[in-house]
Amino acid sequence: MAVYRVDIFVLNDDYSGFTKLLSSHGLSLHIRIYSDNGIDNLLLDLGPSNRIIMYNSEMLRLDLRDVKAVVLSHRHYDHTGGLKYVLRVNNSVGRRLTVVAHPWIFKPSIILSSDKQEFDKGIPYSYEELTNLKPNLILTKSPLHVSDSTYYLGEIGNYLDLSKYKEGFYTVLDDGELVPDNLPDDTGLGVKVEGLGLIVLTGCSHSGIVNIVKQASEIFKENVYAIVGGLHMLKYSEEDTRESIKLLKDLGVTNLYVGHCTGFKAEKILSDEFRDNFYKIHTGFKITLKSR
């Protein structure tokens, strides 16, 4: 069925704007999809904590008991921390909530560099903790149809190689060996709005926002109208930022709604390039994209 409207509520971002909402490093998006088939509610990521998702959803009057599915963009704690709360809320009304993620969602995530050593950056729950809450857990590397004209994008291709920005990330193999982590689980969500274009929603874009947009465009055979989420350009050189902007424009991108890990310098360049079509999101920010 054709989608004609999408409402996106920012449940958590690094910045709370001029609101009384809670905010912390991380991202969570509540996505309401309107089609001729009815209304579906999805969640992309769940910020760093149960408390933030509970408080902000109540303040924004978003009932998380009618969420069709949770999509996790990747396994980092600042995108998965509120998962227990959402599962418990749905359990309380006898619902098994569908959770879609990459098979690496429970892999350790470690950062080791000269200025930072983090040994527990991954999802803050064990497999056993979460399965005790009886989610309908779907782990896949492939694109997955999750709602009308809406796809989990799956493992992202490396169309533009920006792997140098993943240096310092490590994971642990099943035999305990520490190895470099190319973050293959980092992905996004695509929604095609009839008569408007394709919307790409991202968590962190560790895979590279150009790569994510390119993959979405190939899945839908459609140019991308808007991007919503974190772009992880905070360490990009100006040259790489400007090359990414050129490639995004070539893919049809005209509107940007960004925050979280995009980075101030990149946001300045993006704002200059996209001008009135650049929006800095914050907790409580609402976006409506529609064709009728």
mmCIF file of C-alpha atoms in Angstrom:
data_model
loop_
_atom_site.group_PDB
_atom_site.id
_atom_site.type_symbol
_atom_site.label_atom_id
_atom_site.label_comp_id
_atom_site.label_asym_id
_atom_site.label_seq_id
_atom_site.Cartn_x
_atom_site.Cartn_y
_atom_site.Cartn_z
ATOM 1 C CA MET A 1 0.000 0.000 0.000
ATOM 2 C CA ALA A 2 1.191 3.528 -0.798
ATOM 3 C CA VAL A 3 2.392 5.711 2.080
ATOM 4 C CA TYR A 4 1.188 9.306 1.896
ATOM 5 C CA ARG A 5 2.439 10.741 5.212
ATOM 6 C CA VAL A 6 5.152 10.142 7.810
ATOM 7 C CA ASP A 7 5.313 11.824 11.231
ATOM 8 C CA ILE A 8 8.646 11.540 13.037
ATOM 9 C CA PHE A 9 9.006 12.410 16.735
ATOM 10 C CA VAL A 10 12.524 12.660 18.207
ATOM 11 C CA LEU A 11 12.243 10.703 21.479
ATOM 12 C CA ASN A 12 15.902 11.311 22.339
ATOM 13 C CA ASP A 13 18.789 13.314 20.939
ATOM 14 C CA ASP A 14 21.991 14.738 22.455
ATOM 15 C CA TYR A 15 20.282 18.134 22.668
ATOM 16 C CA SER A 16 16.893 18.881 24.260
ATOM 17 C CA GLY A 17 16.228 22.258 22.654
ATOM 18 C CA PHE A 18 13.972 24.615 24.583
ATOM 19 C CA THR A 19 11.943 21.810 26.112
ATOM 20 C CA LYS A 20 11.464 20.160 29.497
ATOM 21 C CA LEU A 21 12.277 16.770 28.024
ATOM 22 C CA LEU A 22 15.202 14.577 29.021
ATOM 23 C CA SER A 23 18.188 14.334 26.734
ATOM 24 C CA SER A 24 21.406 12.353 26.599
ATOM 25 C CA HIS A 25 23.994 11.233 24.068
ATOM 26 C CA GLY A 26 22.099 8.923 21.721
ATOM 27 C CA LEU A 27 19.115 8.822 19.411
ATOM 28 C CA SER A 28 15.577 7.475 19.269
ATOM 29 C CA LEU A 29 12.952 8.181 16.620
ATOM 30 C CA HIS A 30 9.228 7.384 16.797
ATOM 31 C CA ILE A 31 7.908 6.990 13.244
ATOM 32 C CA ARG A 32 4.199 7.094 12.393
ATOM 33 C CA ILE A 33 3.442 5.835 8.883
ATOM 34 C CA TYR A 34 0.120 6.654 7.208
ATOM 35 C CA SER A 35 -0.983 4.556 4.232
ATOM 36 C CA ASP A 36 -4.226 3.500 2.583
ATOM 37 C CA ASN A 37 -3.860 0.394 4.757
ATOM 38 C CA GLY A 38 -4.018 2.372 8.022
ATOM 39 C CA ILE A 39 -1.392 3.634 10.488
ATOM 40 C CA ASP A 40 1.749 1.829 11.666
ATOM 41 C CA ASN A 41 4.077 3.016 14.429
ATOM 42 C CA LEU A 42 7.762 2.068 14.431
ATOM 43 C CA LEU A 43 10.727 2.908 16.631
ATOM 44 C CA LEU A 44 14.214 3.394 15.221
ATOM 45 C CA ASP A 45 16.629 3.054 18.145
ATOM 46 C CA LEU A 46 15.948 3.660 21.827
ATOM 47 C CA GLY A 47 18.533 6.087 23.163
ATOM 48 C CA PRO A 48 20.814 5.298 26.113
ATOM 49 C CA SER A 49 18.336 4.539 28.911
ATOM 50 C CA ASN A 50 14.928 3.190 29.873
ATOM 51 C CA ARG A 51 14.213 6.264 32.017
ATOM 52 C CA ILE A 52 14.565 8.705 29.116
ATOM 53 C CA ILE A 53 12.308 6.713 26.783
ATOM 54 C CA MET A 54 9.686 6.261 29.521
ATOM 55 C CA TYR A 55 9.626 9.939 30.527
ATOM 56 C CA ASN A 56 9.793 11.459 27.047
ATOM 57 C CA SER A 57 7.168 9.134 25.531
ATOM 58 C CA GLU A 58 4.797 10.036 28.368
ATOM 59 C CA MET A 59 5.478 13.758 27.983
ATOM 60 C CA LEU A 60 4.974 13.560 24.207
ATOM 61 C CA ARG A 61 1.861 11.373 24.673
ATOM 62 C CA LEU A 62 3.243 8.603 22.510
ATOM 63 C CA ASP A 63 1.802 5.218 23.467
ATOM 64 C CA LEU A 64 4.578 2.674 22.945
ATOM 65 C CA ARG A 65 2.120 -0.214 23.358
ATOM 66 C CA ASP A 66 0.951 0.250 19.768
ATOM 67 C CA VAL A 67 4.414 0.066 18.171
ATOM 68 C CA LYS A 68 4.492 -2.495 15.352
ATOM 69 C CA ALA A 69 8.253 -3.041 15.524
ATOM 70 C CA VAL A 70 11.512 -1.712 16.925
ATOM 71 C CA VAL A 71 14.348 -1.389 14.415
ATOM 72 C CA LEU A 72 17.873 -1.138 15.848
ATOM 73 C CA SER A 73 20.319 0.700 13.599
ATOM 74 C CA HIS A 74 23.323 -0.847 15.371
ATOM 75 C CA ARG A 75 24.390 -2.278 18.717
ATOM 76 C CA HIS A 76 25.867 0.717 20.566
ATOM 77 C CA TYR A 77 24.439 1.436 24.030
ATOM 78 C CA ASP A 78 23.286 4.967 23.111
ATOM 79 C CA HIS A 79 20.845 3.450 20.599
ATOM 80 C CA THR A 80 19.720 0.342 22.501
ATOM 81 C CA GLY A 81 19.519 1.381 26.164
ATOM 82 C CA GLY A 82 15.729 1.865 26.297
ATOM 83 C CA LEU A 83 14.859 -1.526 24.828
ATOM 84 C CA LYS A 84 13.926 -3.177 28.121
ATOM 85 C CA TYR A 85 11.330 -0.530 28.915
ATOM 86 C CA VAL A 86 9.593 -0.856 25.547
ATOM 87 C CA LEU A 87 9.533 -4.662 25.791
ATOM 88 C CA ARG A 88 8.109 -4.500 29.338
ATOM 89 C CA VAL A 89 5.396 -2.019 28.339
ATOM 90 C CA ASN A 90 4.280 -4.358 25.561
ATOM 91 C CA ASN A 91 4.515 -7.421 27.826
ATOM 92 C CA SER A 92 2.160 -5.661 30.251
ATOM 93 C CA VAL A 93 -0.622 -5.847 27.651
ATOM 94 C CA GLY A 94 0.281 -9.355 26.472
ATOM 95 C CA ARG A 95 2.145 -8.310 23.293
ATOM 96 C CA ARG A 96 5.352 -9.826 21.929
ATOM 97 C CA LEU A 97 7.088 -6.873 20.339
ATOM 98 C CA THR A 98 9.011 -7.452 17.105
ATOM 99 C CA VAL A 99 12.659 -6.318 17.239
ATOM 100 C CA VAL A 100 14.623 -6.164 13.977
ATOM 101 C CA ALA A 101 18.423 -5.982 14.045
ATOM 102 C CA HIS A 102 21.640 -7.267 12.506
ATOM 103 C CA PRO A 103 22.956 -10.668 13.737
ATOM 104 C CA TRP A 104 25.865 -8.826 15.398
ATOM 105 C CA ILE A 105 23.532 -6.965 17.758
ATOM 106 C CA PHE A 106 24.920 -8.826 20.818
ATOM 107 C CA LYS A 107 28.602 -8.702 19.753
ATOM 108 C CA PRO A 108 30.943 -6.828 22.145
ATOM 109 C CA SER A 109 31.799 -3.306 21.013
ATOM 110 C CA ILE A 110 35.125 -1.883 22.185
ATOM 111 C CA ILE A 111 36.986 1.355 21.443
ATOM 112 C CA LEU A 112 40.758 1.420 21.883
ATOM 113 C CA SER A 113 42.705 4.509 20.867
ATOM 114 C CA SER A 114 45.376 6.786 22.310
ATOM 115 C CA ASP A 115 42.773 9.005 23.990
ATOM 116 C CA LYS A 116 39.897 6.601 24.700
ATOM 117 C CA GLN A 117 39.429 3.072 26.036
ATOM 118 C CA GLU A 118 35.810 1.872 26.222
ATOM 119 C CA PHE A 119 35.237 -1.830 26.812
ATOM 120 C CA ASP A 120 31.439 -1.835 27.009
ATOM 121 C CA LYS A 121 30.063 0.404 24.254
ATOM 122 C CA GLY A 122 27.672 -2.291 23.006
ATOM 123 C CA ILE A 123 24.066 -3.115 23.896
ATOM 124 C CA PRO A 124 23.782 -2.978 27.713
ATOM 125 C CA TYR A 125 21.781 -6.214 27.968
ATOM 126 C CA SER A 126 22.674 -9.838 27.487
ATOM 127 C CA TYR A 127 20.869 -12.077 25.045
ATOM 128 C CA GLU A 128 19.351 -13.950 28.005
ATOM 129 C CA GLU A 129 18.056 -10.743 29.659
ATOM 130 C CA LEU A 130 16.205 -9.679 26.544
ATOM 131 C CA THR A 131 14.885 -13.083 25.493
ATOM 132 C CA ASN A 132 13.374 -13.433 28.976
ATOM 133 C CA LEU A 133 11.137 -10.510 27.923
ATOM 134 C CA LYS A 134 9.987 -12.629 24.950
ATOM 135 C CA PRO A 135 10.579 -10.332 21.977
ATOM 136 C CA ASN A 136 9.877 -11.546 18.466
ATOM 137 C CA LEU A 137 13.556 -11.167 17.564
ATOM 138 C CA ILE A 138 14.396 -11.010 13.859
ATOM 139 C CA LEU A 139 18.127 -10.903 13.074
ATOM 140 C CA THR A 140 19.050 -10.358 9.443
ATOM 141 C CA LYS A 141 21.825 -8.997 7.239
ATOM 142 C CA SER A 142 19.385 -8.543 4.371
ATOM 143 C CA PRO A 143 16.837 -5.799 3.703
ATOM 144 C CA LEU A 144 13.495 -6.514 5.354
ATOM 145 C CA HIS A 145 10.009 -5.162 4.602
ATOM 146 C CA VAL A 146 8.737 -3.915 7.992
ATOM 147 C CA SER A 147 5.722 -1.795 7.010
ATOM 148 C CA ASP A 148 3.986 -0.401 3.924
ATOM 149 C CA SER A 149 6.708 0.988 1.599
ATOM 150 C CA THR A 150 9.174 0.734 4.506
ATOM 151 C CA TYR A 151 12.388 -1.325 4.629
ATOM 152 C CA TYR A 152 15.083 -2.102 7.139
ATOM 153 C CA LEU A 153 18.098 -1.540 4.863
ATOM 154 C CA GLY A 154 20.254 -4.472 5.950
ATOM 155 C CA GLU A 155 24.040 -4.649 5.786
ATOM 156 C CA ILE A 156 25.315 -1.601 3.911
ATOM 157 C CA GLY A 157 27.576 -1.768 0.846
ATOM 158 C CA ASN A 158 30.867 0.127 0.754
ATOM 159 C CA TYR A 159 30.202 2.362 -2.250
ATOM 160 C CA LEU A 160 32.317 5.191 -0.749
ATOM 161 C CA ASP A 161 35.216 3.949 1.375
ATOM 162 C CA LEU A 162 35.418 5.913 4.632
ATOM 163 C CA SER A 163 36.777 3.017 6.709
ATOM 164 C CA LYS A 164 39.492 5.262 8.167
ATOM 165 C CA TYR A 165 36.790 6.717 10.424
ATOM 166 C CA LYS A 166 36.213 3.279 11.974
ATOM 167 C CA GLU A 167 39.771 2.906 13.234
ATOM 168 C CA GLY A 168 39.892 2.117 16.948
ATOM 169 C CA PHE A 169 36.706 0.030 16.934
ATOM 170 C CA TYR A 170 37.125 -3.601 17.990
ATOM 171 C CA THR A 171 35.002 -6.634 18.736
ATOM 172 C CA VAL A 172 35.607 -10.145 20.086
ATOM 173 C CA LEU A 173 35.219 -13.354 18.097
ATOM 174 C CA ASP A 174 33.489 -16.421 19.541
ATOM 175 C CA ASP A 175 36.878 -17.848 20.551
ATOM 176 C CA GLY A 176 37.697 -14.661 22.517
ATOM 177 C CA GLU A 177 40.118 -13.074 20.022
ATOM 178 C CA LEU A 178 40.078 -9.272 19.821
ATOM 179 C CA VAL A 179 39.748 -8.102 16.184
ATOM 180 C CA PRO A 180 39.064 -4.810 14.344
ATOM 181 C CA ASP A 181 35.356 -4.032 14.001
ATOM 182 C CA ASN A 182 34.133 -2.580 10.703
ATOM 183 C CA LEU A 183 30.656 -2.104 12.250
ATOM 184 C CA PRO A 184 28.800 -4.176 9.629
ATOM 185 C CA ASP A 185 25.638 -3.945 11.755
ATOM 186 C CA ASP A 186 25.249 -0.185 11.196
ATOM 187 C CA THR A 187 22.230 0.420 8.948
ATOM 188 C CA GLY A 188 19.057 2.485 8.587
ATOM 189 C CA LEU A 189 15.425 2.572 7.567
ATOM 190 C CA GLY A 190 13.863 3.719 4.292
ATOM 191 C CA VAL A 191 10.272 4.914 3.755
ATOM 192 C CA LYS A 192 8.872 5.799 0.333
ATOM 193 C CA VAL A 193 6.260 8.562 0.461
ATOM 194 C CA GLU A 194 4.161 8.516 -2.687
ATOM 195 C CA GLY A 195 4.503 11.730 -4.686
ATOM 196 C CA LEU A 196 7.299 13.036 -2.452
ATOM 197 C CA GLY A 197 10.207 10.611 -2.528
ATOM 198 C CA LEU A 198 12.270 8.412 -0.262
ATOM 199 C CA ILE A 199 13.043 9.242 3.384
ATOM 200 C CA VAL A 200 16.133 7.656 4.933
ATOM 201 C CA LEU A 201 16.333 7.431 8.725
ATOM 202 C CA THR A 202 19.658 6.686 10.371
ATOM 203 C CA GLY A 203 21.014 6.132 13.857
ATOM 204 C CA CYS A 204 24.719 6.965 13.589
ATOM 205 C CA SER A 205 25.738 6.342 9.963
ATOM 206 C CA HIS A 206 28.979 4.593 10.919
ATOM 207 C CA SER A 207 28.600 2.875 7.530
ATOM 208 C CA GLY A 208 28.771 6.285 5.858
ATOM 209 C CA ILE A 209 25.655 8.302 5.103
ATOM 210 C CA VAL A 210 26.432 8.227 1.369
ATOM 211 C CA ASN A 211 26.581 4.408 1.490
ATOM 212 C CA ILE A 212 23.307 4.198 3.422
ATOM 213 C CA VAL A 213 21.515 6.572 1.030
ATOM 214 C CA LYS A 214 22.940 4.772 -2.006
ATOM 215 C CA GLN A 215 21.707 1.419 -0.719
ATOM 216 C CA ALA A 216 18.249 2.801 0.071
ATOM 217 C CA SER A 217 18.056 4.307 -3.396
ATOM 218 C CA GLU A 218 18.946 0.952 -4.983
ATOM 219 C CA ILE A 219 16.419 -0.996 -2.880
ATOM 220 C CA PHE A 220 13.554 1.367 -3.730
ATOM 221 C CA LYS A 221 14.726 2.414 -7.221
ATOM 222 C CA GLU A 222 13.991 5.948 -6.080
ATOM 223 C CA ASN A 223 15.917 9.135 -5.338
ATOM 224 C CA VAL A 224 16.180 10.158 -1.682
ATOM 225 C CA TYR A 225 14.225 13.269 -0.721
ATOM 226 C CA ALA A 226 15.198 13.611 2.962
ATOM 227 C CA ILE A 227 17.573 12.252 5.602
ATOM 228 C CA VAL A 228 16.682 12.139 9.313
ATOM 229 C CA GLY A 229 19.136 11.156 12.069
ATOM 230 C CA GLY A 230 22.811 11.161 12.973
ATOM 231 C CA LEU A 231 25.443 11.384 10.234
ATOM 232 C CA HIS A 232 28.630 10.693 12.245
ATOM 233 C CA MET A 233 30.680 13.312 10.413
ATOM 234 C CA LEU A 234 32.247 14.739 13.565
ATOM 235 C CA LYS A 235 35.696 13.426 12.602
ATOM 236 C CA TYR A 236 35.370 13.918 8.848
ATOM 237 C CA SER A 237 37.883 16.156 7.114
ATOM 238 C CA GLU A 238 36.327 19.120 5.339
ATOM 239 C CA GLU A 239 37.219 17.447 2.033
ATOM 240 C CA ASP A 240 35.339 14.255 2.933
ATOM 241 C CA THR A 241 32.364 16.258 4.224
ATOM 242 C CA ARG A 242 32.116 18.235 0.986
ATOM 243 C CA GLU A 243 32.537 15.123 -1.169
ATOM 244 C CA SER A 244 29.748 13.441 0.791
ATOM 245 C CA ILE A 245 27.486 16.464 0.279
ATOM 246 C CA LYS A 246 28.090 16.401 -3.472
ATOM 247 C CA LEU A 247 27.275 12.688 -3.665
ATOM 248 C CA LEU A 248 24.148 13.121 -1.509
ATOM 249 C CA LYS A 249 22.908 15.867 -3.815
ATOM 250 C CA ASP A 250 23.612 13.614 -6.806
ATOM 251 C CA LEU A 251 21.325 11.047 -5.145
ATOM 252 C CA GLY A 252 18.535 13.621 -4.930
ATOM 253 C CA VAL A 253 18.798 14.626 -1.274
ATOM 254 C CA THR A 254 17.251 18.060 -0.727
ATOM 255 C CA ASN A 255 16.269 18.057 2.960
ATOM 256 C CA LEU A 256 18.366 17.247 6.038
ATOM 257 C CA TYR A 257 17.104 16.770 9.603
ATOM 258 C CA VAL A 258 20.233 15.944 11.583
ATOM 259 C CA GLY A 259 21.647 15.829 15.083
ATOM 260 C CA HIS A 260 23.246 13.364 17.530
ATOM 261 C CA CYS A 261 26.715 12.486 16.200
ATOM 262 C CA THR A 262 26.802 14.694 13.099
ATOM 263 C CA GLY A 263 29.314 17.125 14.628
ATOM 264 C CA PHE A 264 29.345 20.930 14.829
ATOM 265 C CA LYS A 265 31.819 21.571 11.992
ATOM 266 C CA ALA A 266 29.946 19.260 9.632
ATOM 267 C CA GLU A 267 26.614 20.793 10.655
ATOM 268 C CA LYS A 268 27.964 24.244 9.766
ATOM 269 C CA ILE A 269 28.993 23.088 6.285
ATOM 270 C CA LEU A 270 25.730 21.169 5.787
ATOM 271 C CA SER A 271 23.729 24.209 6.885
ATOM 272 C CA ASP A 272 25.600 26.452 4.449
ATOM 273 C CA GLU A 273 25.032 23.974 1.604
ATOM 274 C CA PHE A 274 21.383 23.051 2.225
ATOM 275 C CA ARG A 275 20.396 26.448 3.646
ATOM 276 C CA ASP A 276 16.650 26.572 4.470
ATOM 277 C CA ASN A 277 16.381 22.822 3.927
ATOM 278 C CA PHE A 278 18.763 22.076 6.815
ATOM 279 C CA TYR A 279 17.191 21.397 10.224
ATOM 280 C CA LYS A 280 18.965 20.763 13.529
ATOM 281 C CA ILE A 281 16.872 18.201 15.403
ATOM 282 C CA HIS A 282 16.534 17.882 19.188
ATOM 283 C CA THR A 283 14.544 15.851 21.679
ATOM 284 C CA GLY A 284 10.890 16.692 21.098
ATOM 285 C CA PHE A 285 11.423 17.830 17.497
ATOM 286 C CA LYS A 286 8.582 16.772 15.179
ATOM 287 C CA ILE A 287 8.833 16.284 11.421
ATOM 288 C CA THR A 288 5.883 15.779 9.079
ATOM 289 C CA LEU A 289 6.567 14.735 5.495
ATOM 290 C CA LYS A 290 3.507 14.182 3.329
ATOM 291 C CA SER A 291 2.170 14.183 -0.203
ATOM 292 C CA ARG A 292 -1.487 14.867 0.711
#
